[in-house]
PDB file of C-alpha atoms in Angstrom:
ATOM      1  CA  UNK A1430      53.818 186.724 260.071  1.00 52.00           C
ATOM      2  CA  UNK A1431      52.559 186.546 256.453  1.00 57.00           C
ATOM      3  CA  UNK A1432      50.218 189.425 255.444  1.00 59.00           C
ATOM      4  CA  UNK A1433      47.301 187.068 254.770  1.00 61.00           C
ATOM      5  CA  UNK A1434      47.650 185.457 258.180  1.00 61.00           C
ATOM      6  CA  UNK A1435      47.932 188.863 259.895  1.00 64.00           C
ATOM      7  CA  UNK A1436      44.774 190.023 258.057  1.00 61.00           C
ATOM      8  CA  UNK A1437      42.851 186.904 259.178  1.00 61.00           C
ATOM      9  CA  UNK A1438      43.983 187.364 262.826  1.00 61.00           C
ATOM     10  CA  UNK A1439      43.047 191.051 262.746  1.00 64.00           C
ATOM     11  CA  UNK A1440      39.636 190.374 261.130  1.00 61.00           C
ATOM     12  CA  UNK A1441      38.677 187.466 263.431  1.00 59.00           C
ATOM     13  CA  UNK A1442      37.319 189.612 266.318  1.00 65.00           C
ATOM     14  CA  UNK A1443      35.194 191.666 263.819  1.00 59.00           C
ATOM     15  CA  UNK A1444      33.748 188.498 262.337  1.00 59.00           C
ATOM     16  CA  UNK A1445      32.986 186.903 265.730  1.00 56.00           C
ATOM     17  CA  UNK A1446      31.385 190.060 267.078  1.00 63.00           C
ATOM     18  CA  UNK A1447      28.960 190.153 264.180  1.00 65.00           C
ATOM     19  CA  UNK A1448      27.807 186.530 264.907  1.00 64.00           C
ATOM     20  CA  UNK A1449      24.886 185.784 267.151  1.00 71.00           C
ATOM     21  CA  UNK A1450      25.606 184.147 270.538  1.00 68.00           C
ATOM     22  CA  UNK A1451      24.419 180.759 269.174  1.00 70.00           C
ATOM     23  CA  UNK A1452      26.773 181.044 266.138  1.00 68.00           C
ATOM     24  CA  UNK A1453      29.654 181.951 268.500  1.00 63.00           C
ATOM     25  CA  UNK A1454      28.860 178.897 270.629  1.00 65.00           C
ATOM     26  CA  UNK A1455      28.836 176.676 267.535  1.00 68.00           C
ATOM     27  CA  UNK A1456      32.217 178.009 266.495  1.00 64.00           C
ATOM     28  CA  UNK A1457      33.580 177.472 269.969  1.00 64.00           C
ATOM     29  CA  UNK A1458      32.299 173.891 270.113  1.00 61.00           C
ATOM     30  CA  UNK A1459      33.805 173.204 266.665  1.00 62.00           C
ATOM     31  CA  UNK A1460      37.219 174.395 267.871  1.00 57.00           C
ATOM     32  CA  UNK A1461      36.828 172.442 271.129  1.00 53.00           C
ATOM     33  CA  UNK A1462      35.734 169.318 269.257  1.00 53.00           C
ATOM     34  CA  UNK A1463      38.808 169.662 267.044  1.00 50.00           C
ATOM     35  CA  UNK A1464      41.185 170.136 269.938  1.00 51.00           C
ATOM     36  CA  UNK A1465      39.465 167.581 272.218  1.00 59.00           C
ATOM     37  CA  UNK A1466      38.192 167.603 275.784  1.00 73.00           C
ATOM     38  CA  UNK A1467      38.982 165.256 278.634  1.00 87.00           C
ATOM     39  CA  UNK A1468      35.375 165.241 279.833  1.00 91.00           C
ATOM     40  CA  UNK A1469      33.771 163.586 282.845  1.00 94.00           C
ATOM     41  CA  UNK A1470      30.071 162.805 283.035  1.00 93.00           C
ATOM     42  CA  UNK A1471      28.523 161.948 286.394  1.00 94.00           C
ATOM     43  CA  UNK A1472      24.975 160.681 287.061  1.00 93.00           C
ATOM     44  CA  UNK A1473      23.296 161.138 290.432  1.00 94.00           C
ATOM     45  CA  UNK A1474      20.300 159.509 292.169  1.00 91.00           C
ATOM     46  CA  UNK A1475      19.501 162.195 294.694  1.00 89.00           C
ATOM     47  CA  UNK A1476      22.878 163.091 296.189  1.00 90.00           C
ATOM     48  CA  UNK A1477      24.494 159.752 295.441  1.00 94.00           C
ATOM     49  CA  UNK A1478      26.854 159.237 292.535  1.00 95.00           C
ATOM     50  CA  UNK A1479      25.704 156.141 290.580  1.00 95.00           C
ATOM     51  CA  UNK A1480      27.606 156.312 287.223  1.00 95.00           C
ATOM     52  CA  UNK A1481      30.684 158.032 285.929  1.00 96.00           C
ATOM     53  CA  UNK A1482      32.085 158.152 282.447  1.00 96.00           C
ATOM     54  CA  UNK A1483      35.595 159.543 281.840  1.00 96.00           C
ATOM     55  CA  UNK A1484      37.738 160.379 278.776  1.00 94.00           C
ATOM     56  CA  UNK A1485      34.809 161.880 276.869  1.00 92.00           C
ATOM     57  CA  UNK A1486      35.737 163.908 273.809  1.00 85.00           C
ATOM     58  CA  UNK A1487      32.260 165.391 273.243  1.00 84.00           C
ATOM     59  CA  UNK A1488      28.563 164.928 273.873  1.00 86.00           C
ATOM     60  CA  UNK A1489      26.355 165.403 270.834  1.00 86.00           C
ATOM     61  CA  UNK A1490      22.659 166.255 270.548  1.00 86.00           C
ATOM     62  CA  UNK A1491      20.793 163.652 268.510  1.00 86.00           C
ATOM     63  CA  UNK A1492      19.163 164.878 265.308  1.00 87.00           C
ATOM     64  CA  UNK A1493      16.269 163.390 263.366  1.00 88.00           C
ATOM     65  CA  UNK A1494      17.152 161.363 260.298  1.00 88.00           C
ATOM     66  CA  UNK A1495      14.686 163.098 257.963  1.00 89.00           C
ATOM     67  CA  UNK A1496      13.933 166.479 259.511  1.00 90.00           C
ATOM     68  CA  UNK A1497      17.294 167.111 261.208  1.00 83.00           C
ATOM     69  CA  UNK A1498      15.474 168.486 264.219  1.00 88.00           C
ATOM     70  CA  UNK A1499      17.149 168.157 267.618  1.00 88.00           C
ATOM     71  CA  UNK A1500      15.892 165.144 269.666  1.00 88.00           C
ATOM     72  CA  UNK A1501      15.347 165.033 273.413  1.00 87.00           C
ATOM     73  CA  UNK A1502      18.577 163.214 274.210  1.00 88.00           C
ATOM     74  CA  UNK A1503      22.342 163.500 273.932  1.00 88.00           C
ATOM     75  CA  UNK A1504      24.881 160.809 273.374  1.00 90.00           C
ATOM     76  CA  UNK A1505      28.588 160.144 273.386  1.00 91.00           C
ATOM     77  CA  UNK A1506      31.368 157.683 274.203  1.00 94.00           C
ATOM     78  CA  UNK A1507      33.410 157.391 277.358  1.00 95.00           C
ATOM     79  CA  UNK A1508      35.109 154.965 279.661  1.00 96.00           C
ATOM     80  CA  UNK A1509      32.762 153.623 282.317  1.00 97.00           C
ATOM     81  CA  UNK A1510      34.603 154.324 285.618  1.00 97.00           C
ATOM     82  CA  UNK A1511      33.097 151.450 287.607  1.00 96.00           C
ATOM     83  CA  UNK A1512      35.091 152.089 290.819  1.00 96.00           C
ATOM     84  CA  UNK A1513      34.788 155.948 290.659  1.00 96.00           C
ATOM     85  CA  UNK A1514      38.585 156.548 290.883  1.00 95.00           C
ATOM     86  CA  UNK A1515      38.773 158.844 287.823  1.00 94.00           C
ATOM     87  CA  UNK A1516      41.206 156.427 286.107  1.00 93.00           C
ATOM     88  CA  UNK A1517      40.621 154.028 283.215  1.00 94.00           C
ATOM     89  CA  UNK A1518      41.598 150.834 284.977  1.00 95.00           C
ATOM     90  CA  UNK A1519      42.149 147.413 283.356  1.00 94.00           C
ATOM     91  CA  UNK A1520      38.751 145.993 282.389  1.00 95.00           C
ATOM     92  CA  UNK A1521      37.013 149.360 282.236  1.00 96.00           C
ATOM     93  CA  UNK A1522      35.995 149.834 278.609  1.00 95.00           C
ATOM     94  CA  UNK A1523      34.859 152.689 276.394  1.00 96.00           C
ATOM     95  CA  UNK A1524      31.099 152.504 275.995  1.00 96.00           C
ATOM     96  CA  UNK A1525      28.255 154.345 274.237  1.00 95.00           C
ATOM     97  CA  UNK A1526      25.860 156.329 276.471  1.00 93.00           C
ATOM     98  CA  UNK A1527      22.714 158.383 276.037  1.00 91.00           C
ATOM     99  CA  UNK A1528      21.318 161.155 278.325  1.00 89.00           C
ATOM    100  CA  UNK A1529      17.606 161.857 278.380  1.00 85.00           C
ATOM    101  CA  UNK A1530      16.364 165.427 278.720  1.00 79.00           C
ATOM    102  CA  UNK A1531      13.650 164.045 280.981  1.00 76.00           C
ATOM    103  CA  UNK A1532      14.678 163.656 284.617  1.00 72.00           C
ATOM    104  CA  UNK A1533      18.387 162.722 284.358  1.00 75.00           C
ATOM    105  CA  UNK A1534      20.437 164.385 287.069  1.00 88.00           C
ATOM    106  CA  UNK A1535      23.952 164.767 285.705  1.00 88.00           C
ATOM    107  CA  UNK A1536      26.942 167.020 285.509  1.00 88.00           C
ATOM    108  CA  UNK A1537      29.464 167.240 282.671  1.00 86.00           C
ATOM    109  CA  UNK A1538      32.852 168.822 283.269  1.00 88.00           C
ATOM    110  CA  UNK A1539      36.433 168.850 282.047  1.00 87.00           C
ATOM    111  CA  UNK A1540      38.687 166.593 284.059  1.00 87.00           C
ATOM    112  CA  UNK A1541      40.994 168.938 286.028  1.00 81.00           C
ATOM    113  CA  UNK A1542      43.796 166.317 286.113  1.00 76.00           C
TER     114      UNK A1542
END
């Protein structure tokens, strides 16, 4: 291992421990966004599954155009799994979606398959 790389690897835990939890989360999301995630987003009406999106790389929080303040919704792109079989079948397309912070019952998780 090159000396500069070894120094970087050795210093990384020190740098991360001096960061706040929010800064550590941002770093983690940056690495995760770079490596990709096979996410699944499910929406429920009570206990009934009503929508499922698969093959989601990330969900982003909307920011204001002028003030860059976080908005009350998140958005992303995923394949609408119309028949709920966890597969991107013929005819099921990648679509844009938004999630409101007000009253949406949903769960986002990494596809275990």
